[in-house]
Coordinates of C-alpha atoms in Angstrom, one line a residue:
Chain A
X1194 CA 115.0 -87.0 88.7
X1195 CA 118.5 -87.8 87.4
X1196 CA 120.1 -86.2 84.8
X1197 CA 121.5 -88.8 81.9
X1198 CA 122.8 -86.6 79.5
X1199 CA 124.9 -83.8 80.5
X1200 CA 126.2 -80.7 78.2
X1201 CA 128.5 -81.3 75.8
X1202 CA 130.8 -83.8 77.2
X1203 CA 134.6 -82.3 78.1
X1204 CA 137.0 -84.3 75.7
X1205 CA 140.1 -85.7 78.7
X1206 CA 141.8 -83.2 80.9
X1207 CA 140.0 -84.9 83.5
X1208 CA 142.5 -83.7 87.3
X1209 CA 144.7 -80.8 85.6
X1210 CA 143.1 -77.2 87.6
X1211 CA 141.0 -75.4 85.5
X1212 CA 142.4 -72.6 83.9
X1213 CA 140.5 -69.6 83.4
X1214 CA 140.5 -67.2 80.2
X1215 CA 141.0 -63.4 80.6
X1216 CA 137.2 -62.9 80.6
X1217 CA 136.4 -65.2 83.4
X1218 CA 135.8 -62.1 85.9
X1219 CA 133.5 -60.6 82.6
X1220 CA 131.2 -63.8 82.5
X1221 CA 131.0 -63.9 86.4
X1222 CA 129.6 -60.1 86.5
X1223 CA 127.6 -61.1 83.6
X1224 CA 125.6 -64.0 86.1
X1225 CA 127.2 -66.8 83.7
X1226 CA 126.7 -70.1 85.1
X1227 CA 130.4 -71.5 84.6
X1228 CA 131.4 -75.3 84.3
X1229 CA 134.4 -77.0 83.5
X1230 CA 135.0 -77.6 79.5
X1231 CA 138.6 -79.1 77.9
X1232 CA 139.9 -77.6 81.2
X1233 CA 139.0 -74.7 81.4
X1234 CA 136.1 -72.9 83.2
X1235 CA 133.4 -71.6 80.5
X1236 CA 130.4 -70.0 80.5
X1237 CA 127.7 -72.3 79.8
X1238 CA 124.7 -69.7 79.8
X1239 CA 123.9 -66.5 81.1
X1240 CA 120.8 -65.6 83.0
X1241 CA 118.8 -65.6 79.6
X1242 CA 118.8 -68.9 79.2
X1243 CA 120.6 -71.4 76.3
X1244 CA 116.9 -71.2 74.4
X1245 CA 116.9 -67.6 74.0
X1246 CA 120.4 -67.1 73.3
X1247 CA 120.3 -69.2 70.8
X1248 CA 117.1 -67.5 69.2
X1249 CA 119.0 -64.0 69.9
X1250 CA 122.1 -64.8 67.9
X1251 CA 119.8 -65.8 64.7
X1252 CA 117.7 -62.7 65.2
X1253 CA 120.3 -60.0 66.6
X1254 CA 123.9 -60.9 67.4
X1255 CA 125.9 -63.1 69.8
X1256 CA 129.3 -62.6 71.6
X1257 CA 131.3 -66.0 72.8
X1258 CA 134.6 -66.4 74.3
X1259 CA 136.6 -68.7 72.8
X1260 CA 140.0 -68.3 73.9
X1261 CA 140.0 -72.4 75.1
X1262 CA 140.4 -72.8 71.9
X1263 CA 144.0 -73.8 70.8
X1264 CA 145.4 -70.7 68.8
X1265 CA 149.4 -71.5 66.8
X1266 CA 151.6 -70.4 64.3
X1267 CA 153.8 -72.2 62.3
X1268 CA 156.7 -69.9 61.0
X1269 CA 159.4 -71.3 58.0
X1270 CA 162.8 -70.0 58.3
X1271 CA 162.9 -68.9 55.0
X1272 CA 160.0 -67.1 55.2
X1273 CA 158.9 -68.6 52.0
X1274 CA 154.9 -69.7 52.2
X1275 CA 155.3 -72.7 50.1
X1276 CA 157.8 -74.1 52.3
X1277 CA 155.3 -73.9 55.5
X1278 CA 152.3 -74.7 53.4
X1279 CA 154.1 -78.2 52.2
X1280 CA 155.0 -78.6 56.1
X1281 CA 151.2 -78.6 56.8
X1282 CA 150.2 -80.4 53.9
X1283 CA 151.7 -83.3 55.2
X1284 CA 149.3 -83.9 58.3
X1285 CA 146.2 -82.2 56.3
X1286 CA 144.4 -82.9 53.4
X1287 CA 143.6 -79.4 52.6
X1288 CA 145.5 -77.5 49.0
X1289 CA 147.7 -75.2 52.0
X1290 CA 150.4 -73.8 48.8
X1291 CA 147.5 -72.0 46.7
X1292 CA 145.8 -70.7 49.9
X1293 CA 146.0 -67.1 48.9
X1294 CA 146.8 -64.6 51.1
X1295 CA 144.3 -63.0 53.3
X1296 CA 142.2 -66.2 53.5
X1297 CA 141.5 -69.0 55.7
X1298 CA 140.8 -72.7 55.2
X1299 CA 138.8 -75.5 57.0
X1300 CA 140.6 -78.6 57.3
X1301 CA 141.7 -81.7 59.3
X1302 CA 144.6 -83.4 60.9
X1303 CA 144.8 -86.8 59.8
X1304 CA 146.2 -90.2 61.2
X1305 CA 147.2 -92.3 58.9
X1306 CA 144.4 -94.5 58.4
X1307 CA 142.5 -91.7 57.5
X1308 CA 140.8 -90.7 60.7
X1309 CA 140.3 -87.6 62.2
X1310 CA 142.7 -86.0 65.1
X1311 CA 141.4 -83.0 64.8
X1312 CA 139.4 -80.6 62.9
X1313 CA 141.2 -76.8 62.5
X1314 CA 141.1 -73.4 60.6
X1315 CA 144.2 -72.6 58.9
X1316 CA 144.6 -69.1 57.9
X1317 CA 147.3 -66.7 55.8
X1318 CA 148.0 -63.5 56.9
X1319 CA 147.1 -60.4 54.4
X1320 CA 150.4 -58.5 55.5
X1321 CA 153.8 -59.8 53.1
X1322 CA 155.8 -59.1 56.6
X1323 CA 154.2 -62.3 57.6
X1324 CA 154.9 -64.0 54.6
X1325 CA 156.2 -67.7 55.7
X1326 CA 153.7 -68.4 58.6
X1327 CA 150.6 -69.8 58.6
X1328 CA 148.3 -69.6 61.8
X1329 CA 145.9 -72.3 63.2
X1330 CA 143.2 -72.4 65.4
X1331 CA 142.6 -76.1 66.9
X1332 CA 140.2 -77.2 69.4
X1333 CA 140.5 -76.8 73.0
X1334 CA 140.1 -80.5 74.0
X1335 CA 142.8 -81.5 71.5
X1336 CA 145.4 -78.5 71.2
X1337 CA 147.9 -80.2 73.7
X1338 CA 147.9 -83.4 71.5
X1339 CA 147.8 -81.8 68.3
X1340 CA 150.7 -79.7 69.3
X1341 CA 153.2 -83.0 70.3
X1342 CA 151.3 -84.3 66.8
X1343 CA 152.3 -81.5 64.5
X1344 CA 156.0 -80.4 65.9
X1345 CA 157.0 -83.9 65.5
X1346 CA 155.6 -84.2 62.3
X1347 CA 157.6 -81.1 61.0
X1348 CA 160.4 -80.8 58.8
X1349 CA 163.8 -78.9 59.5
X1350 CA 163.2 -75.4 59.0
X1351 CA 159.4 -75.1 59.8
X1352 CA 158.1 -74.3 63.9
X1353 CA 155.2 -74.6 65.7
X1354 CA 154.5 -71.7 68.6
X1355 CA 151.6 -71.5 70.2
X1356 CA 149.8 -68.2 70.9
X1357 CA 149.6 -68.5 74.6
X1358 CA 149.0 -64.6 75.2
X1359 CA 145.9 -64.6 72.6
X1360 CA 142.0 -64.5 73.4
X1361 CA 139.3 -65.5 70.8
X1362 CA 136.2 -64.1 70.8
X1363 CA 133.3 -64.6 67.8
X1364 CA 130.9 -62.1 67.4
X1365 CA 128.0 -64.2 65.6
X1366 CA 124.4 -63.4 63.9
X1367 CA 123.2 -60.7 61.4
X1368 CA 123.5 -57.9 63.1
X1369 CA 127.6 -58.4 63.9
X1370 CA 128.5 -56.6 60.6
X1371 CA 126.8 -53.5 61.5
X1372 CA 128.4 -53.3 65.2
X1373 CA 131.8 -54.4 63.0
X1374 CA 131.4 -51.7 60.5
X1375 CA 131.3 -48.6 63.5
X1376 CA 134.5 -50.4 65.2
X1377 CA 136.5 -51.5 62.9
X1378 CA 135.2 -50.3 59.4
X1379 CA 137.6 -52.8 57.5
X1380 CA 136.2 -55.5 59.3
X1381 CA 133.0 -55.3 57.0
X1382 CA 134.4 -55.8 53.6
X1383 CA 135.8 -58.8 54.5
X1384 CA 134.3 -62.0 52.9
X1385 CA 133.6 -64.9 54.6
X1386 CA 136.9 -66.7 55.4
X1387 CA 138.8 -63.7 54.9
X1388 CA 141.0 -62.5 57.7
X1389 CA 143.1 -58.8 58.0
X1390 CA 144.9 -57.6 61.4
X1391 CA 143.2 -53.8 62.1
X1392 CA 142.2 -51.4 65.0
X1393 CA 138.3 -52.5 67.0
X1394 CA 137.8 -49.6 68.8
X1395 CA 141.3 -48.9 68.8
X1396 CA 142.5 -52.3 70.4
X1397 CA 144.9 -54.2 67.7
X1398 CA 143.2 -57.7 66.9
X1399 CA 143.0 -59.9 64.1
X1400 CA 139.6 -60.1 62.4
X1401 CA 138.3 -63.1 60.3
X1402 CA 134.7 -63.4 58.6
X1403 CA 133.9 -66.9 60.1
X1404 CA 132.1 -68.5 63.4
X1405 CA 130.3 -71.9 64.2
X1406 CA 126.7 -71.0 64.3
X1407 CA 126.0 -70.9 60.2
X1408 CA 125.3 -67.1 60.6
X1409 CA 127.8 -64.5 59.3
X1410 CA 129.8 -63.6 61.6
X1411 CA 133.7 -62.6 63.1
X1412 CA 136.5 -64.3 64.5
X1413 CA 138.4 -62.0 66.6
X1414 CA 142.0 -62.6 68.3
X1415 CA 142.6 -60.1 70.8
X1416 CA 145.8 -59.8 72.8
X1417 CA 145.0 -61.2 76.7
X1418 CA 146.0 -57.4 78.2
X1419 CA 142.9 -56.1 75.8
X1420 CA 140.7 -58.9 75.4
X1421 CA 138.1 -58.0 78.6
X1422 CA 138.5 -53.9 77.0
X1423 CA 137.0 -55.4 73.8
X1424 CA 134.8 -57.7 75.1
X1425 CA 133.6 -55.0 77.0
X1426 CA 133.2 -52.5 74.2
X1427 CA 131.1 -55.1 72.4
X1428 CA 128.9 -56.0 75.7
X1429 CA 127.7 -52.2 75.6
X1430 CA 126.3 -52.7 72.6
X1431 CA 122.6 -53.2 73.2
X1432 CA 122.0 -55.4 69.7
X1433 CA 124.5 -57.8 71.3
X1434 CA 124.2 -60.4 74.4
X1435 CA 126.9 -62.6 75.4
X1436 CA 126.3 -66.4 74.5
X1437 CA 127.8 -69.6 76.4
X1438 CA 128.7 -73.0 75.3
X1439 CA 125.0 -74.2 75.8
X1440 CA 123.5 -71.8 72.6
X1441 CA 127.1 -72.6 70.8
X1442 CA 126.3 -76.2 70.8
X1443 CA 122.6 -75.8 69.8
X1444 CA 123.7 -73.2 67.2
X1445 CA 126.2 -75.6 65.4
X1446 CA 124.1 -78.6 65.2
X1447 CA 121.0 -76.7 63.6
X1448 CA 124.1 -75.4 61.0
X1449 CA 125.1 -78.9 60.6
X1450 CA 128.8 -78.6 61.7
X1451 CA 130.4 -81.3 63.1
X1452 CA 131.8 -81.4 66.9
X1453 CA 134.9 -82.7 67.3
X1454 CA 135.0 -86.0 69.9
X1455 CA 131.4 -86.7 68.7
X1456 CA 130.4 -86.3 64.8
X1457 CA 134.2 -86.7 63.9
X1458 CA 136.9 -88.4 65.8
X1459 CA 139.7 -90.8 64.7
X1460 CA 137.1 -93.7 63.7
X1461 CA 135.8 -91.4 61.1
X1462 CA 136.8 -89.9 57.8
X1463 CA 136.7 -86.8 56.2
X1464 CA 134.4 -88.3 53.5
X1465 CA 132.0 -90.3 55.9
X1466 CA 131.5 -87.1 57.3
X1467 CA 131.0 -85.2 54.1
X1468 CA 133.7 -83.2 54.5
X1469 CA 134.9 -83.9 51.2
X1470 CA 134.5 -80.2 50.5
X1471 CA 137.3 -79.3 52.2
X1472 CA 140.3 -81.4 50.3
X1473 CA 140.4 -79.2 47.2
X1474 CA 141.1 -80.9 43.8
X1475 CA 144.7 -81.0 43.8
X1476 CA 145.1 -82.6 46.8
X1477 CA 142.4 -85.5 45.8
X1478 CA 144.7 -85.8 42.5
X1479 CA 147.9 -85.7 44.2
X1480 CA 147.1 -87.3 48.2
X1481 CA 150.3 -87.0 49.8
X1482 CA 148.6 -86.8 53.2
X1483 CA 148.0 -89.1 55.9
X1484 CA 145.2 -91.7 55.0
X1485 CA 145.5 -90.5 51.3
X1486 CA 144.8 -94.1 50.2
X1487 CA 141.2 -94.9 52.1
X1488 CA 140.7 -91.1 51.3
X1489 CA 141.0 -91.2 47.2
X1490 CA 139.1 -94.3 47.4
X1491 CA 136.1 -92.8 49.5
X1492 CA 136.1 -90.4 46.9
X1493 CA 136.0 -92.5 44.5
X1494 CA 133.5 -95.7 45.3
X1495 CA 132.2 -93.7 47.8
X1496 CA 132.4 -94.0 52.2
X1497 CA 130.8 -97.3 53.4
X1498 CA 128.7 -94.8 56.0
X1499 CA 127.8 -91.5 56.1
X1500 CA 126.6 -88.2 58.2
X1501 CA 123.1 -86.9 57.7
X1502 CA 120.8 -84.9 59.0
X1503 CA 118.1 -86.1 61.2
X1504 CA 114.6 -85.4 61.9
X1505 CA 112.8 -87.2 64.6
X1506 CA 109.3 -86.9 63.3
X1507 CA 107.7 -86.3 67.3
X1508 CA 108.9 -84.0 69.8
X1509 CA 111.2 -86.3 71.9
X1510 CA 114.6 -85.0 71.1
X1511 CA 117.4 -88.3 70.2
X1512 CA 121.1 -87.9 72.2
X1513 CA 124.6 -88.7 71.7
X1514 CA 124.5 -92.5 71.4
X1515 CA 120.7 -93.0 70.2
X1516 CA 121.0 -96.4 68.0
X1517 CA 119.4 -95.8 64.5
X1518 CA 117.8 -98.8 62.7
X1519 CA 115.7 -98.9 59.7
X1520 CA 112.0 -99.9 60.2
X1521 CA 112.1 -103.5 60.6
X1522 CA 115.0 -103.1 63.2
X1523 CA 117.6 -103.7 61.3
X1524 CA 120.9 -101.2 62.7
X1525 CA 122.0 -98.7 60.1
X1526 CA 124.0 -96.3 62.5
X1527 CA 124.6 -93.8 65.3
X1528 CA 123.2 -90.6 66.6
X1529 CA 126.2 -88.7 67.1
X1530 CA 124.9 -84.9 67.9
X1531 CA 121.2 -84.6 69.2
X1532 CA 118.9 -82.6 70.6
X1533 CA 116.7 -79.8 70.4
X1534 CA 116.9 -76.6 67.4
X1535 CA 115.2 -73.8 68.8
X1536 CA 115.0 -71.8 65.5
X1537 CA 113.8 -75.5 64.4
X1538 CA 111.5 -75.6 67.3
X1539 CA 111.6 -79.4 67.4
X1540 CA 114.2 -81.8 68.0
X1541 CA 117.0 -82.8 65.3
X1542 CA 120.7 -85.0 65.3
X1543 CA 123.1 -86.1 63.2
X1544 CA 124.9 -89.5 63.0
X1545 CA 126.7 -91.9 60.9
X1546 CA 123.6 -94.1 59.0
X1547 CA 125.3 -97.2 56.2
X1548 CA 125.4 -95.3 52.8
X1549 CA 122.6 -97.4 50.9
X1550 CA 119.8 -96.7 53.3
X1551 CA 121.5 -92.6 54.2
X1552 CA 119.5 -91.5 51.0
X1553 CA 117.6 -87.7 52.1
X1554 CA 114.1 -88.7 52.6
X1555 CA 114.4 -92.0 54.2
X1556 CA 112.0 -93.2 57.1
X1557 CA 113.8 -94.1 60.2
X1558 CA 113.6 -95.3 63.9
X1559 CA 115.6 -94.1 66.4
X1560 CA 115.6 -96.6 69.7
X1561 CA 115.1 -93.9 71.9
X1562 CA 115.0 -95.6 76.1
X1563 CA 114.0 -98.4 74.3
X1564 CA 111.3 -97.5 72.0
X1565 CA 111.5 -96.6 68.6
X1566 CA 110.6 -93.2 67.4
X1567 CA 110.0 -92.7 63.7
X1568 CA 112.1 -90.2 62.2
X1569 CA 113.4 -88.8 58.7
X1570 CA 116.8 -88.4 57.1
X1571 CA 116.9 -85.1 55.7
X1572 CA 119.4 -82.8 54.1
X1573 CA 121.9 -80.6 56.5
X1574 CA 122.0 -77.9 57.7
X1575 CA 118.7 -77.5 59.5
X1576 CA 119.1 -73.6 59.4
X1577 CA 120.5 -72.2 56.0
X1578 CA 123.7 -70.5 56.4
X1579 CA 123.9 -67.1 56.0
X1580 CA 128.0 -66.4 55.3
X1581 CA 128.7 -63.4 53.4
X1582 CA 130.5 -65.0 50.7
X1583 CA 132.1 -63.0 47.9
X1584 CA 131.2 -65.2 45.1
X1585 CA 128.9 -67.9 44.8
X1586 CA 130.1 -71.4 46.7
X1587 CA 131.1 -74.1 44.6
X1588 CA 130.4 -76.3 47.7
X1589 CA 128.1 -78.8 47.6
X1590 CA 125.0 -78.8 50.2
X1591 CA 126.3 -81.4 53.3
X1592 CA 124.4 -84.4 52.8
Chain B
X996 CA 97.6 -81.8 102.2
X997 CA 101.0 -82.3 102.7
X998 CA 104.0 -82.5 99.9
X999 CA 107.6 -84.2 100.6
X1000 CA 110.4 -84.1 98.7
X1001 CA 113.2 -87.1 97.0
X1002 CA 116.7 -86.6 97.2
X1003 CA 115.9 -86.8 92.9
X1004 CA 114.0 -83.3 93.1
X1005 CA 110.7 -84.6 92.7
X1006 CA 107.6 -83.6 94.6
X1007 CA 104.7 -85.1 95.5
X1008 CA 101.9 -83.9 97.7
X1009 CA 99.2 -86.5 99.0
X1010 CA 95.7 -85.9 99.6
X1011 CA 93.4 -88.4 100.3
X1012 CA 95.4 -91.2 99.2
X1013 CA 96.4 -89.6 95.8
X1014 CA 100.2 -88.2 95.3
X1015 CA 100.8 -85.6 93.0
X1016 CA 103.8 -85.7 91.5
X1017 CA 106.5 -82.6 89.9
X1018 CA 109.9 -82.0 89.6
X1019 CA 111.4 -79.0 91.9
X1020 CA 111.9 -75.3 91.3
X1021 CA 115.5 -76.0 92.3
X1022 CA 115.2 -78.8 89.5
X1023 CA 113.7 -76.5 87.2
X1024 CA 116.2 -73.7 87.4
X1025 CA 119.2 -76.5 87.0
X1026 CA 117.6 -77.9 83.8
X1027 CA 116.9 -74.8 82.1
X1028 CA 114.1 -74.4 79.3
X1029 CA 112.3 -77.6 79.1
X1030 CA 111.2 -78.9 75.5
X1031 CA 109.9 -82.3 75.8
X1032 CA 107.8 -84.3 78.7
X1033 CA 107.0 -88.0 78.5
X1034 CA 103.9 -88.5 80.8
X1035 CA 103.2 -92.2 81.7
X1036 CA 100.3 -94.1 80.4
X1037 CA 96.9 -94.2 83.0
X1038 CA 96.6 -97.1 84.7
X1039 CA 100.3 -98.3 84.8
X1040 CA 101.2 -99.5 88.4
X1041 CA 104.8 -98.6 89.4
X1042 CA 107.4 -99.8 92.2
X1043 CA 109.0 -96.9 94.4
X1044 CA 111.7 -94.8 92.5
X1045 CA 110.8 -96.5 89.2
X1046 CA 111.6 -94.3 86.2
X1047 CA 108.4 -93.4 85.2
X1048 CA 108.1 -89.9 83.2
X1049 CA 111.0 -87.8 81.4
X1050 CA 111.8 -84.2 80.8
X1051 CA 114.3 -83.0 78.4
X1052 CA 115.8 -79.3 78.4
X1053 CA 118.0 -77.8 75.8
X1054 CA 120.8 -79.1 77.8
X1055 CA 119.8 -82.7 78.6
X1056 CA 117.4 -85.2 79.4
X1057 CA 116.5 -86.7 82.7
X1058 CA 114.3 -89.4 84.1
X1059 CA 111.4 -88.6 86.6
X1060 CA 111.2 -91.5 89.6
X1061 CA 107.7 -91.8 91.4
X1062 CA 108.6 -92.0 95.0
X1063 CA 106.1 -93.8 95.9
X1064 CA 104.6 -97.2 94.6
X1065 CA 100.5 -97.4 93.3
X1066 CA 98.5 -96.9 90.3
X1067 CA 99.0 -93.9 87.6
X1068 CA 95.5 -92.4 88.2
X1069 CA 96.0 -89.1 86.5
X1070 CA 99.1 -87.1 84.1
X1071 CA 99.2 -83.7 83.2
X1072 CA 99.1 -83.5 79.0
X1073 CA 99.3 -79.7 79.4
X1074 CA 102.8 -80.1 79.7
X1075 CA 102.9 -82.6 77.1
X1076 CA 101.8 -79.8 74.9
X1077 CA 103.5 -77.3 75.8
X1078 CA 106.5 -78.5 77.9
X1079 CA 107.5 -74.8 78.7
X1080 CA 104.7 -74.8 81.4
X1081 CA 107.2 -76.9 83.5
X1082 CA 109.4 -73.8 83.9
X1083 CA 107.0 -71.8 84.7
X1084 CA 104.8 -73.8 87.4
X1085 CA 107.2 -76.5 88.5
X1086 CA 105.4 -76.7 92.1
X1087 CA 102.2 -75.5 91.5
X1088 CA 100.2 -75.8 87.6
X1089 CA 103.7 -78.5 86.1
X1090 CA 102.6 -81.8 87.8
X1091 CA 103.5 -84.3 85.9
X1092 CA 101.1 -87.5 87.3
X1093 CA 98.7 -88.4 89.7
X1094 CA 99.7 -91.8 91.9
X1095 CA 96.9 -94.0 94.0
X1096 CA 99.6 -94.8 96.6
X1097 CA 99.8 -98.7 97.1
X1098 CA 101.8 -98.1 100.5
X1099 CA 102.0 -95.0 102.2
X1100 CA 105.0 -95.6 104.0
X1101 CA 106.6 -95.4 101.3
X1102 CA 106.7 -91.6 101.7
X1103 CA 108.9 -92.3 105.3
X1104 CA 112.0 -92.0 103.6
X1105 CA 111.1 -88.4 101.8
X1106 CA 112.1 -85.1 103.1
X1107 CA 110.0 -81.9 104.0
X1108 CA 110.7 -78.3 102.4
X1109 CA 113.1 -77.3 105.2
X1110 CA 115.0 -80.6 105.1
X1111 CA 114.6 -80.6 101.2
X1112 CA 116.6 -76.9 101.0
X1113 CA 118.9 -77.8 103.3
X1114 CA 119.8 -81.0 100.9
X1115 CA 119.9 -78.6 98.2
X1116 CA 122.3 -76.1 99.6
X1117 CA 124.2 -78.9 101.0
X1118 CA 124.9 -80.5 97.0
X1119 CA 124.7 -77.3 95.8

């Protein structure tokens, strides 16, 4: 038996030591099994298993550890939120100046032919004594690069720290906003994408109503000296179990969100990956960001390929890499995510397929070790999110 | 009846000509919950370490060699239907085919349990 696909590949950092986040020595006691991931050692299941962590977060509610991931600030010198919001617009295609405060954005960094460097959450603080900073959370396989990317890309007067010193931990499923409410009761009128800095059980953290698993959920960054304290605190809790990287990738992919390095990556664009959403309409009026040209055109005519959803119609699960073509063989595209949904309880992907033939409904093969397997492209996510929005989205279902 | 073991994790225990053939308990721990197995067809003749069946957990998939050359005479579709079965029984009810060995010493190169923990521990 040999093993050809592994986990979730580790974007680069290939001979650097691993580091270690403050709640290695927590996942150890817990029985994680730990592997290396974008450098660090992570916690790729516990002893219940990736299937029933996964089912456990959509029932109940799951705790991750996050702190790989790259956590910043940019601060302006004149303390003025337009100038660092302008800073950032430059490399993003997000509307940063009418963020309002309190809130937090999706959005990517963008070379200039329109391709993806990154994908990130930029978020502005509630409190006016942070007015003039902005603060981003990156991913862990690209936060060294995007860091060179962005402080050379800024203007005089506007800095990039990073928040070395920070953990990250997302409490994620239905029940998190009850264990929220008894710790930290302001923590539950957030709306989704909202963020506030309060007490959780008494430890200082910043709280934000978001996560990667389509449920509602928290983002929580907790200062390194408290972070296993918390982590703790929210172990104890018998409605939550701790979740590794194994359930985070299963979770994400039934909720349709993309992985960076595999569904998005600098061959792709935010519109070929139907992230369109996230430029807001003066930015798609005005561009002024990297790739603005390919970017208002895709908009306009539409991207020459697209991500979908898709659902192999057996039970033989399509990877990373799985060639799709239509059913008289010709290619139309690329599984780029794969593999099995256990709230699904069957097998499901997502890839780029050419637009004319991505329609939601379309038959399928995928070639998978050399056979083709019928299969259906179908509308994303798998699993409906469940965010705990304040008023009603004006986004569009992803394709 | 007597069962050896492939450096790939696979089993197979002969009796009376026949191999039958499974993937470890050390195997089935490192895969983790197992949601799809691809039996071969009845009657397919393989070659030694020929990739013949497949298993796919939650984490990834992975090929299943027949260590030994013959004639699929047999496969398992209980764990076609319900692939869990493999994580359960994965030396005992989770075979995955029946061989008619075509040359027995085919099996000289396999290890027995002791040797076949000591590997493990050893690539652990």
């Amino acid at each position: 038996m040999t093993t050809a696909s592994p986990p979730p590949a580790d974007p680069g950092i290939a001979d650097a030591p691993l580091r270690r986040t403050p709640l290695y020595d927590g996942h150890v006691a817990l029985g994680a099994k730990m592997v290396p991931f974008a450098g660090y050692e992570m916690p790729v299941q516990y002893p219940l298993g990736v299937l029933k962590e996964h089912l456990w977060t959509r029932e109940k509610c799951g705790l991750f550890d996050v702190s790989h991931m790259g956590q910043a600030a940019l601060y302006a010198d004149d303390r003025a939120h337009v100038t660092v919001a302008r800073a950032l617009e430059h490399l993003v295609a997000a509307d940063l100046v009418n963020l309002p405060p309190g809130l937090q954005r999706y959005t990517q960094l963008l070379d200039d032919s329109g391709g993806i460097i990154d994908d990130l959450m930029v978020a502005r603080s509630e409190d006016p004594a942070d007015a003039g900073a902005l603060g981003l959370v990156v991913n862990a396989g690209c936060k060294n690069g995007d860091y060179v990317h962005i402080a050379r890309l800024l203007p005089d007067g506007v800095h990039l720290t990073p928040v070395d010193d920070h953990a990250l931990l997302a409490l994620q499923g239905p029940a998190a906003v009850a264990v929220m409410a008894k710790l930290g009761p302001a923590s539950a009128a957030l709306g989704f994408m909202q963020t506030r800095a309060m007490l959780v059980g008494g430890i200082d953290c910043r709280v934000t109503r978001s996560g990667y698993t389509g449920e509602d959920g928290f983002e929580i960054s907790v200062h390194d000296d408290r972070a296993r304290e918390l982590w703790d605190l929210l172990t104890a809790d018998p409605n939550i179990q701790p979740i590794g990287l194994g359930a985070r990738d299963s979770l994400r992919l039934e909720a349709g969100l993309c992985l960076y390095g595999h569904d998005i990556d600098t061959a792709s664009s935010p519109i070929e990956a139907g992230l369109s959403w996230s430029i807001q309409k003066r930015r798609r009026v005005e561009g002024g960001f990297p790739g603005a040209v390919r970017i208002q055109r895709e908009l306009r005519e539409g991207p020459q390929r697209v991500r979908v959803g898709i659902k192999p119609d057996g039970r033989a699960p399509a990877r990373e890499g799985t060639e799709i073509v239509s059913e008289s063989g010709a290619k139309l595209g690329i599984v780029t995510s794969g593999g099995f949904g256990p709230s699904v309880n069957g097998p499901i992907a997502m890839g780029y397929v050419i637009a004319h033939a991505a329609g939601v409904g379309a038959k399928i093969n995928l070639l998978v070790r050399g056979k083709p397997l019928p299969a259906t492209i179908v509308q994303l996510p798998f699993v409906p999110h469940r965010y705990a929005r304040l008023v009603p989205s004006s986004r569009p279902a992803e394709r | 009846m007597t069962t050896h073991y492939s450096k790939d994790h696979e089993w197979i225990s002969i009796e009376n000509g026949i191999g039958t053939v499974g993937i470890t308990e050390h195997a089935q721990q490192a895969l983790g919950d197992v949601v799809f197995v691809e039996v071969p067809d009845i009657g397919r003749v393989v070659v030694a370490k020929e990739a013949v069946a497949v298993v796919e957990s939650v984490k990834a998939a992975s090929d299943i060699f027949s260590p030994a050359a013959g004639e699929i005479v047999a496969v398992n579709n209980a764990i076609v239907k319900n692939s869990a079965l493999v994580n359960e029984g994965a030396e005992t009810t989770a075979w995955f085919f029946k061989i008619k060995l075509a040359n027995p010493s085919d099996l000289d190169g396999l290890m027995d349990k002791a040797g076949y923990d000591r590997y493990c521990a050893e690539n652990a």
